[in-house]
Amino acid sequence: MDSTVTLALSKGRIFQETLPLLAAAGITPQEDPESSRKLIIGTNRADVRLIVVRATDVPTYVQHGGADLGVAGRDVLVEHGGEGLYQPIDLGIARCRMMVAVPEGYDYAAQVRHGSRIRVATKYVKTAREHFAAKGVHIDLIKLYGSMELAPLVGLADAIVDLVSTGATLKANRLVVVEDIAPISSRLIVNQAALKTKRLLLAPILAAIESAVAAQRAG
Ligand code: ATP
Ligand code: MG
């Protein structure tokens, strides 16, 4: 297996937005994961294949060598911790922001000022813990796996920490942003051992992707 490169991607926006960068590196998938049930997808190159995994599993596959390369959001990388990963290129894709949001009528600033404990629902527990600890705000964390917007509406939480792009989902659920935690985009990640053992195979791919990203940024 040492003469092949495996790239881990998640379906949806990351796959779609990574396609042009792969094309710039001369790599074309043989199937579309949206229509194919295959989890291993060949490419035009006999020595490059893609695997399709959940977005949150990408760093785990790359860390343990199930894949040599991967594309993962900064949100996912923060939660994973980054152990065993080299993160050389910010691809500038799947852009959004990590935010704190509350129901329209909730006076977040006053609660923080009074030193109240705030109940925070999120899938991003590490991000939330670090954000509120840095502000000196005491929180009770409620771990969810999706649809965070619902939690404050049914009294499960006072606030949520979630990704926001257009804000349409927040608006539809009468939530407002009260804090901007960080901008989010996806990075190319590399297994640290593979970077050495497969350097000859990986270096040209990384270089091509890096120049495609630079060109996209410039134009
Ligand atoms: P699923 O939606 O299948 O439960 P997921 O939410 O982990 O899984 P995606 O929605 O494809 O998967 O998100 C993948 C990555 O894209 C996220 O980790 C994040 O970095 C980024 N992302 C998420 N939501 C948005 C958005 N609305 N706009 C832009 N980028 C986003
Ligand atoms: Mg999603």
PDB file of C-alpha atoms and ligand atoms in Angstrom:
ATOM      1  CA  MET A   1       0.000   0.000   0.000  1.00  0.00           C
ATOM      2  CA  ASP A   2       3.014   2.271   0.276  1.00  0.00           C
ATOM      3  CA  SER A   3       2.896   3.334  -3.352  1.00  0.00           C
ATOM      4  CA  THR A   4      -0.670   4.642  -3.161  1.00  0.00           C
ATOM      5  CA  VAL A   5      -2.187   7.796  -1.712  1.00  0.00           C
ATOM      6  CA  THR A   6      -5.555   7.751   0.079  1.00  0.00           C
ATOM      7  CA  LEU A   7      -7.473  11.020   0.543  1.00  0.00           C
ATOM      8  CA  ALA A   8     -10.365  11.196   3.037  1.00  0.00           C
ATOM      9  CA  LEU A   9     -13.282  13.512   2.206  1.00  0.00           C
ATOM     10  CA  SER A  10     -16.813  14.010   3.490  1.00  0.00           C
ATOM     11  CA  LYS A  11     -19.793  14.133   1.144  1.00  0.00           C
ATOM     12  CA  GLY A  12     -21.467  17.421   0.333  1.00  0.00           C
ATOM     13  CA  ARG A  13     -19.810  20.814   0.408  1.00  0.00           C
ATOM     14  CA  ILE A  14     -16.306  19.583   1.249  1.00  0.00           C
ATOM     15  CA  PHE A  15     -16.295  17.049  -1.580  1.00  0.00           C
ATOM     16  CA  GLN A  16     -17.756  19.560  -4.045  1.00  0.00           C
ATOM     17  CA  GLU A  17     -15.402  22.389  -3.082  1.00  0.00           C
ATOM     18  CA  THR A  18     -12.327  20.126  -3.064  1.00  0.00           C
ATOM     19  CA  LEU A  19     -12.994  18.884  -6.634  1.00  0.00           C
ATOM     20  CA  PRO A  20     -11.494  21.944  -8.408  1.00  0.00           C
ATOM     21  CA  LEU A  21      -8.390  21.748  -6.209  1.00  0.00           C
ATOM     22  CA  LEU A  22      -7.951  18.071  -7.053  1.00  0.00           C
ATOM     23  CA  ALA A  23      -8.460  18.867 -10.745  1.00  0.00           C
ATOM     24  CA  ALA A  24      -5.611  21.362 -10.489  1.00  0.00           C
ATOM     25  CA  ALA A  25      -3.447  18.514  -9.157  1.00  0.00           C
ATOM     26  CA  GLY A  26      -4.526  16.352 -12.132  1.00  0.00           C
ATOM     27  CA  ILE A  27      -6.825  14.155 -10.013  1.00  0.00           C
ATOM     28  CA  THR A  28     -10.378  13.311 -11.166  1.00  0.00           C
ATOM     29  CA  PRO A  29     -12.671  10.965  -9.164  1.00  0.00           C
ATOM     30  CA  GLN A  30     -14.230   8.134 -11.128  1.00  0.00           C
ATOM     31  CA  GLU A  31     -17.536   8.384  -9.291  1.00  0.00           C
ATOM     32  CA  ASP A  32     -19.709  10.923  -7.515  1.00  0.00           C
ATOM     33  CA  PRO A  33     -20.258   9.963  -3.843  1.00  0.00           C
ATOM     34  CA  GLU A  34     -23.728  11.576  -3.970  1.00  0.00           C
ATOM     35  CA  SER A  35     -24.945   8.952  -6.440  1.00  0.00           C
ATOM     36  CA  SER A  36     -22.568   6.076  -5.686  1.00  0.00           C
ATOM     37  CA  ARG A  37     -22.800   3.897  -2.576  1.00  0.00           C
ATOM     38  CA  LYS A  38     -19.106   3.108  -2.750  1.00  0.00           C
ATOM     39  CA  LEU A  39     -16.998   4.306   0.163  1.00  0.00           C
ATOM     40  CA  ILE A  40     -13.746   3.890  -1.768  1.00  0.00           C
ATOM     41  CA  ILE A  41     -13.644   5.838  -5.003  1.00  0.00           C
ATOM     42  CA  GLY A  42     -10.941   5.442  -7.626  1.00  0.00           C
ATOM     43  CA  THR A  43      -9.496   8.319  -9.591  1.00  0.00           C
ATOM     44  CA  ASN A  44      -7.920   8.758 -13.022  1.00  0.00           C
ATOM     45  CA  ARG A  45      -4.628   7.948 -11.283  1.00  0.00           C
ATOM     46  CA  ALA A  46      -4.004   4.312 -10.344  1.00  0.00           C
ATOM     47  CA  ASP A  47      -2.001   5.471  -7.308  1.00  0.00           C
ATOM     48  CA  VAL A  48      -4.623   7.869  -5.848  1.00  0.00           C
ATOM     49  CA  ARG A  49      -7.960   6.915  -4.278  1.00  0.00           C
ATOM     50  CA  LEU A  50     -10.588   8.716  -2.225  1.00  0.00           C
ATOM     51  CA  ILE A  51     -12.474   7.467   0.809  1.00  0.00           C
ATOM     52  CA  VAL A  52     -15.817   8.950   1.828  1.00  0.00           C
ATOM     53  CA  VAL A  53     -16.302   9.353   5.605  1.00  0.00           C
ATOM     54  CA  ARG A  54     -18.272  11.540   8.028  1.00  0.00           C
ATOM     55  CA  ALA A  55     -16.808  15.048   8.336  1.00  0.00           C
ATOM     56  CA  THR A  56     -15.970  14.503  12.020  1.00  0.00           C
ATOM     57  CA  ASP A  57     -14.190  11.208  11.222  1.00  0.00           C
ATOM     58  CA  VAL A  58     -11.742  12.673   8.667  1.00  0.00           C
ATOM     59  CA  PRO A  59      -9.036  13.640  11.235  1.00  0.00           C
ATOM     60  CA  THR A  60      -9.332  10.222  12.907  1.00  0.00           C
ATOM     61  CA  TYR A  61      -8.741   8.356   9.626  1.00  0.00           C
ATOM     62  CA  VAL A  62      -5.734  10.533   8.807  1.00  0.00           C
ATOM     63  CA  GLN A  63      -4.277  10.410  12.333  1.00  0.00           C
ATOM     64  CA  HIS A  64      -4.260   6.604  12.338  1.00  0.00           C
ATOM     65  CA  GLY A  65      -3.113   6.182   8.738  1.00  0.00           C
ATOM     66  CA  GLY A  66      -6.452   4.986   7.318  1.00  0.00           C
ATOM     67  CA  ALA A  67      -5.871   7.849   4.928  1.00  0.00           C
ATOM     68  CA  ASP A  68      -2.707   9.791   4.085  1.00  0.00           C
ATOM     69  CA  LEU A  69      -4.522  13.038   3.340  1.00  0.00           C
ATOM     70  CA  GLY A  70      -7.839  14.564   4.306  1.00  0.00           C
ATOM     71  CA  VAL A  71      -9.888  17.739   4.138  1.00  0.00           C
ATOM     72  CA  ALA A  72     -11.452  18.898   7.400  1.00  0.00           C
ATOM     73  CA  GLY A  73     -13.048  22.055   8.782  1.00  0.00           C
ATOM     74  CA  ARG A  74     -11.277  24.047  11.484  1.00  0.00           C
ATOM     75  CA  ASP A  75     -14.313  23.335  13.708  1.00  0.00           C
ATOM     76  CA  VAL A  76     -13.699  19.594  13.402  1.00  0.00           C
ATOM     77  CA  LEU A  77      -9.923  19.937  13.819  1.00  0.00           C
ATOM     78  CA  VAL A  78     -10.273  21.922  17.049  1.00  0.00           C
ATOM     79  CA  GLU A  79     -12.560  19.242  18.519  1.00  0.00           C
ATOM     80  CA  HIS A  80     -10.214  16.451  17.384  1.00  0.00           C
ATOM     81  CA  GLY A  81      -7.143  18.186  18.829  1.00  0.00           C
ATOM     82  CA  GLY A  82      -4.858  17.693  15.806  1.00  0.00           C
ATOM     83  CA  GLU A  83      -2.706  14.919  17.278  1.00  0.00           C
ATOM     84  CA  GLY A  84      -0.629  13.137  14.627  1.00  0.00           C
ATOM     85  CA  LEU A  85      -1.707  15.561  11.949  1.00  0.00           C
ATOM     86  CA  TYR A  86       0.239  17.987   9.849  1.00  0.00           C
ATOM     87  CA  GLN A  87      -2.038  20.811   8.628  1.00  0.00           C
ATOM     88  CA  PRO A  88      -0.094  22.531   5.846  1.00  0.00           C
ATOM     89  CA  ILE A  89      -2.728  24.309   3.735  1.00  0.00           C
ATOM     90  CA  ASP A  90      -5.787  26.418   4.504  1.00  0.00           C
ATOM     91  CA  LEU A  91      -7.894  25.584   1.442  1.00  0.00           C
ATOM     92  CA  GLY A  92     -10.226  28.551   1.970  1.00  0.00           C
ATOM     93  CA  ILE A  93     -13.289  26.369   1.260  1.00  0.00           C
ATOM     94  CA  ALA A  94     -16.476  25.627   3.258  1.00  0.00           C
ATOM     95  CA  ARG A  95     -16.233  29.029   4.892  1.00  0.00           C
ATOM     96  CA  CYS A  96     -18.504  29.998   7.774  1.00  0.00           C
ATOM     97  CA  ARG A  97     -18.153  31.289  11.344  1.00  0.00           C
ATOM     98  CA  MET A  98     -18.359  29.731  14.813  1.00  0.00           C
ATOM     99  CA  MET A  99     -20.852  31.802  16.796  1.00  0.00           C
ATOM    100  CA  VAL A 100     -22.707  32.060  20.088  1.00  0.00           C
ATOM    101  CA  ALA A 101     -26.457  32.598  19.565  1.00  0.00           C
ATOM    102  CA  VAL A 102     -29.400  33.076  21.943  1.00  0.00           C
ATOM    103  CA  PRO A 103     -33.185  33.517  21.641  1.00  0.00           C
ATOM    104  CA  GLU A 104     -34.233  37.058  20.595  1.00  0.00           C
ATOM    105  CA  GLY A 105     -35.515  38.023  24.041  1.00  0.00           C
ATOM    106  CA  TYR A 106     -32.609  36.674  26.111  1.00  0.00           C
ATOM    107  CA  ASP A 107     -30.357  39.390  27.607  1.00  0.00           C
ATOM    108  CA  TYR A 108     -27.040  37.588  27.210  1.00  0.00           C
ATOM    109  CA  ALA A 109     -24.880  40.599  28.149  1.00  0.00           C
ATOM    110  CA  ALA A 110     -26.769  41.065  31.425  1.00  0.00           C
ATOM    111  CA  GLN A 111     -26.462  37.365  32.335  1.00  0.00           C
ATOM    112  CA  VAL A 112     -22.713  37.496  31.696  1.00  0.00           C
ATOM    113  CA  ARG A 113     -22.402  40.725  33.711  1.00  0.00           C
ATOM    114  CA  HIS A 114     -24.252  39.171  36.655  1.00  0.00           C
ATOM    115  CA  GLY A 115     -22.000  36.121  36.564  1.00  0.00           C
ATOM    116  CA  SER A 116     -24.932  33.738  35.945  1.00  0.00           C
ATOM    117  CA  ARG A 117     -24.287  30.153  34.904  1.00  0.00           C
ATOM    118  CA  ILE A 118     -25.298  29.832  31.277  1.00  0.00           C
ATOM    119  CA  ARG A 119     -26.587  26.566  29.815  1.00  0.00           C
ATOM    120  CA  VAL A 120     -24.907  26.070  26.444  1.00  0.00           C
ATOM    121  CA  ALA A 121     -25.970  23.409  23.932  1.00  0.00           C
ATOM    122  CA  THR A 122     -23.482  22.454  21.235  1.00  0.00           C
ATOM    123  CA  LYS A 123     -21.795  19.757  19.210  1.00  0.00           C
ATOM    124  CA  TYR A 124     -18.511  21.715  19.649  1.00  0.00           C
ATOM    125  CA  VAL A 125     -17.814  21.100  23.345  1.00  0.00           C
ATOM    126  CA  LYS A 126     -14.078  21.833  23.300  1.00  0.00           C
ATOM    127  CA  THR A 127     -14.569  25.053  21.334  1.00  0.00           C
ATOM    128  CA  ALA A 128     -17.331  26.152  23.712  1.00  0.00           C
ATOM    129  CA  ARG A 129     -15.421  25.223  26.869  1.00  0.00           C
ATOM    130  CA  GLU A 130     -12.330  27.152  25.712  1.00  0.00           C
ATOM    131  CA  HIS A 131     -14.312  30.176  24.546  1.00  0.00           C
ATOM    132  CA  PHE A 132     -16.258  30.644  27.785  1.00  0.00           C
ATOM    133  CA  ALA A 133     -13.287  29.793  30.010  1.00  0.00           C
ATOM    134  CA  ALA A 134     -11.259  32.556  28.326  1.00  0.00           C
ATOM    135  CA  LYS A 135     -14.095  35.005  29.068  1.00  0.00           C
ATOM    136  CA  GLY A 136     -14.471  33.775  32.646  1.00  0.00           C
ATOM    137  CA  VAL A 137     -18.101  32.785  32.012  1.00  0.00           C
ATOM    138  CA  HIS A 138     -19.428  29.747  33.877  1.00  0.00           C
ATOM    139  CA  ILE A 139     -21.385  27.331  31.731  1.00  0.00           C
ATOM    140  CA  ASP A 140     -23.198  24.032  31.884  1.00  0.00           C
ATOM    141  CA  LEU A 141     -22.447  22.217  28.634  1.00  0.00           C
ATOM    142  CA  ILE A 142     -25.083  20.121  26.927  1.00  0.00           C
ATOM    143  CA  LYS A 143     -23.628  17.934  24.182  1.00  0.00           C
ATOM    144  CA  LEU A 144     -25.824  17.546  21.092  1.00  0.00           C
ATOM    145  CA  TYR A 145     -25.163  15.959  17.708  1.00  0.00           C
ATOM    146  CA  GLY A 146     -27.241  18.285  15.533  1.00  0.00           C
ATOM    147  CA  SER A 147     -30.139  20.777  15.281  1.00  0.00           C
ATOM    148  CA  MET A 148     -28.671  22.890  18.069  1.00  0.00           C
ATOM    149  CA  GLU A 149     -31.090  25.721  17.162  1.00  0.00           C
ATOM    150  CA  LEU A 150     -33.898  23.759  18.761  1.00  0.00           C
ATOM    151  CA  ALA A 151     -32.374  23.572  22.255  1.00  0.00           C
ATOM    152  CA  PRO A 152     -33.110  27.148  23.423  1.00  0.00           C
ATOM    153  CA  LEU A 153     -36.615  27.029  21.906  1.00  0.00           C
ATOM    154  CA  VAL A 154     -37.685  24.187  24.193  1.00  0.00           C
ATOM    155  CA  GLY A 155     -35.843  25.402  27.301  1.00  0.00           C
ATOM    156  CA  LEU A 156     -32.991  22.891  27.074  1.00  0.00           C
ATOM    157  CA  ALA A 157     -30.371  25.652  26.908  1.00  0.00           C
ATOM    158  CA  ASP A 158     -29.917  29.437  27.178  1.00  0.00           C
ATOM    159  CA  ALA A 159     -27.433  29.641  24.315  1.00  0.00           C
ATOM    160  CA  ILE A 160     -25.912  27.596  21.520  1.00  0.00           C
ATOM    161  CA  VAL A 161     -22.470  27.445  19.949  1.00  0.00           C
ATOM    162  CA  ASP A 162     -22.815  26.611  16.265  1.00  0.00           C
ATOM    163  CA  LEU A 163     -21.620  27.307  12.739  1.00  0.00           C
ATOM    164  CA  VAL A 164     -23.352  30.135  10.936  1.00  0.00           C
ATOM    165  CA  SER A 165     -23.040  31.029   7.275  1.00  0.00           C
ATOM    166  CA  THR A 166     -26.002  33.057   6.017  1.00  0.00           C
ATOM    167  CA  GLY A 167     -27.825  33.282   9.355  1.00  0.00           C
ATOM    168  CA  ALA A 168     -31.064  32.076   7.738  1.00  0.00           C
ATOM    169  CA  THR A 169     -31.461  29.104  10.101  1.00  0.00           C
ATOM    170  CA  LEU A 170     -30.961  31.314  13.162  1.00  0.00           C
ATOM    171  CA  LYS A 171     -33.453  33.849  11.843  1.00  0.00           C
ATOM    172  CA  ALA A 172     -36.059  31.176  11.069  1.00  0.00           C
ATOM    173  CA  ASN A 173     -35.816  30.053  14.710  1.00  0.00           C
ATOM    174  CA  ARG A 174     -35.740  33.585  16.213  1.00  0.00           C
ATOM    175  CA  LEU A 175     -32.182  33.339  17.417  1.00  0.00           C
ATOM    176  CA  VAL A 176     -29.584  36.111  17.289  1.00  0.00           C
ATOM    177  CA  VAL A 177     -25.790  36.049  17.268  1.00  0.00           C
ATOM    178  CA  VAL A 178     -24.226  37.517  20.416  1.00  0.00           C
ATOM    179  CA  GLU A 179     -20.591  36.518  19.917  1.00  0.00           C
ATOM    180  CA  ASP A 180     -18.329  35.667  17.020  1.00  0.00           C
ATOM    181  CA  ILE A 181     -15.872  32.989  18.147  1.00  0.00           C
ATOM    182  CA  ALA A 182     -13.815  32.354  15.001  1.00  0.00           C
ATOM    183  CA  PRO A 183     -13.829  32.221  11.208  1.00  0.00           C
ATOM    184  CA  ILE A 184     -13.967  28.645   9.894  1.00  0.00           C
ATOM    185  CA  SER A 185     -12.583  27.148   6.694  1.00  0.00           C
ATOM    186  CA  SER A 186     -11.242  23.724   5.736  1.00  0.00           C
ATOM    187  CA  ARG A 187      -7.610  22.625   5.805  1.00  0.00           C
ATOM    188  CA  LEU A 188      -5.693  19.938   4.000  1.00  0.00           C
ATOM    189  CA  ILE A 189      -4.392  17.542   6.652  1.00  0.00           C
ATOM    190  CA  VAL A 190      -1.614  14.986   6.283  1.00  0.00           C
ATOM    191  CA  ASN A 191      -0.629  11.923   8.307  1.00  0.00           C
ATOM    192  CA  GLN A 192       2.716  12.859   9.882  1.00  0.00           C
ATOM    193  CA  ALA A 193       4.373   9.504   9.164  1.00  0.00           C
ATOM    194  CA  ALA A 194       3.113   9.423   5.550  1.00  0.00           C
ATOM    195  CA  LEU A 195       4.618  12.834   4.960  1.00  0.00           C
ATOM    196  CA  LYS A 196       8.029  11.185   5.397  1.00  0.00           C
ATOM    197  CA  THR A 197       7.446   7.686   3.984  1.00  0.00           C
ATOM    198  CA  LYS A 198       5.426   8.870   0.952  1.00  0.00           C
ATOM    199  CA  ARG A 199       7.134  12.189   0.430  1.00  0.00           C
ATOM    200  CA  LEU A 200       7.846  11.611  -3.272  1.00  0.00           C
ATOM    201  CA  LEU A 201       4.179  10.858  -3.969  1.00  0.00           C
ATOM    202  CA  LEU A 202       2.707  13.518  -1.681  1.00  0.00           C
ATOM    203  CA  ALA A 203       4.973  16.508  -2.364  1.00  0.00           C
ATOM    204  CA  PRO A 204       3.760  17.175  -5.955  1.00  0.00           C
ATOM    205  CA  ILE A 205       0.107  16.800  -4.901  1.00  0.00           C
ATOM    206  CA  LEU A 206       0.549  19.240  -2.006  1.00  0.00           C
ATOM    207  CA  ALA A 207       2.408  21.696  -4.256  1.00  0.00           C
ATOM    208  CA  ALA A 208      -0.308  21.586  -6.946  1.00  0.00           C
ATOM    209  CA  ILE A 209      -3.086  22.087  -4.401  1.00  0.00           C
ATOM    210  CA  GLU A 210      -1.168  24.927  -2.766  1.00  0.00           C
ATOM    211  CA  SER A 211      -0.776  26.795  -6.053  1.00  0.00           C
ATOM    212  CA  ALA A 212      -4.433  26.181  -6.983  1.00  0.00           C
ATOM    213  CA  VAL A 213      -5.453  27.705  -3.643  1.00  0.00           C
ATOM    214  CA  ALA A 214      -3.145  30.687  -4.211  1.00  0.00           C
ATOM    215  CA  ALA A 215      -4.589  31.183  -7.709  1.00  0.00           C
ATOM    216  CA  GLN A 216      -8.178  30.979  -6.380  1.00  0.00           C
ATOM    217  CA  ARG A 217      -7.316  33.555  -3.734  1.00  0.00           C
ATOM    218  CA  ALA A 218      -5.740  35.905  -6.279  1.00  0.00           C
ATOM    219  CA  GLY A 219      -8.527  35.616  -8.846  1.00  0.00           C
TER     220      GLY A 219
HETATM  221  P1  ATP B   1     -23.894  16.257   8.416  1.00  0.00           P
HETATM  222  O1  ATP B   1     -24.397  17.582   7.854  1.00  0.00           O
HETATM  223  O2  ATP B   1     -23.871  15.129   7.424  1.00  0.00           O
HETATM  224  O3  ATP B   1     -24.468  15.901   9.745  1.00  0.00           O
HETATM  225  P2  ATP B   1     -21.575  17.719   8.971  1.00  0.00           P
HETATM  226  O4  ATP B   1     -22.442  18.860   9.399  1.00  0.00           O
HETATM  227  O5  ATP B   1     -20.452  17.333   9.842  1.00  0.00           O
HETATM  228  O6  ATP B   1     -22.362  16.416   8.722  1.00  0.00           O
HETATM  229  P3  ATP B   1     -21.195  19.219   6.559  1.00  0.00           P
HETATM  230  O7  ATP B   1     -22.489  19.900   6.776  1.00  0.00           O
HETATM  231  O8  ATP B   1     -20.828  18.746   5.189  1.00  0.00           O
HETATM  232  O9  ATP B   1     -21.027  17.965   7.499  1.00  0.00           O
HETATM  233  O10 ATP B   1     -20.070  20.162   7.078  1.00  0.00           O
HETATM  234  C1  ATP B   1     -18.712  19.872   6.831  1.00  0.00           C
HETATM  235  C2  ATP B   1     -17.863  21.073   7.211  1.00  0.00           C
HETATM  236  O11 ATP B   1     -18.242  22.201   6.416  1.00  0.00           O
HETATM  237  C3  ATP B   1     -18.032  21.526   8.654  1.00  0.00           C
HETATM  238  O12 ATP B   1     -17.162  20.816   9.485  1.00  0.00           O
HETATM  239  C4  ATP B   1     -17.689  22.993   8.551  1.00  0.00           C
HETATM  240  O13 ATP B   1     -16.283  23.188   8.574  1.00  0.00           O
HETATM  241  C5  ATP B   1     -18.212  23.379   7.178  1.00  0.00           C
HETATM  242  N1  ATP B   1     -19.582  23.912   7.229  1.00  0.00           N
HETATM  243  C6  ATP B   1     -20.621  23.471   7.955  1.00  0.00           C
HETATM  244  N2  ATP B   1     -21.736  24.184   7.750  1.00  0.00           N
HETATM  245  C7  ATP B   1     -21.388  25.139   6.844  1.00  0.00           C
HETATM  246  C8  ATP B   1     -22.105  26.192   6.198  1.00  0.00           C
HETATM  247  N3  ATP B   1     -23.375  26.415   6.458  1.00  0.00           N
HETATM  248  N4  ATP B   1     -21.442  26.935   5.291  1.00  0.00           N
HETATM  249  C9  ATP B   1     -20.150  26.707   5.006  1.00  0.00           C
HETATM  250  N5  ATP B   1     -19.426  25.734   5.601  1.00  0.00           N
HETATM  251  C10 ATP B   1     -20.019  24.951   6.504  1.00  0.00           C
HETATM  252 MG    MG B   2     -24.050  19.896   8.311  1.00  0.00          MG
END
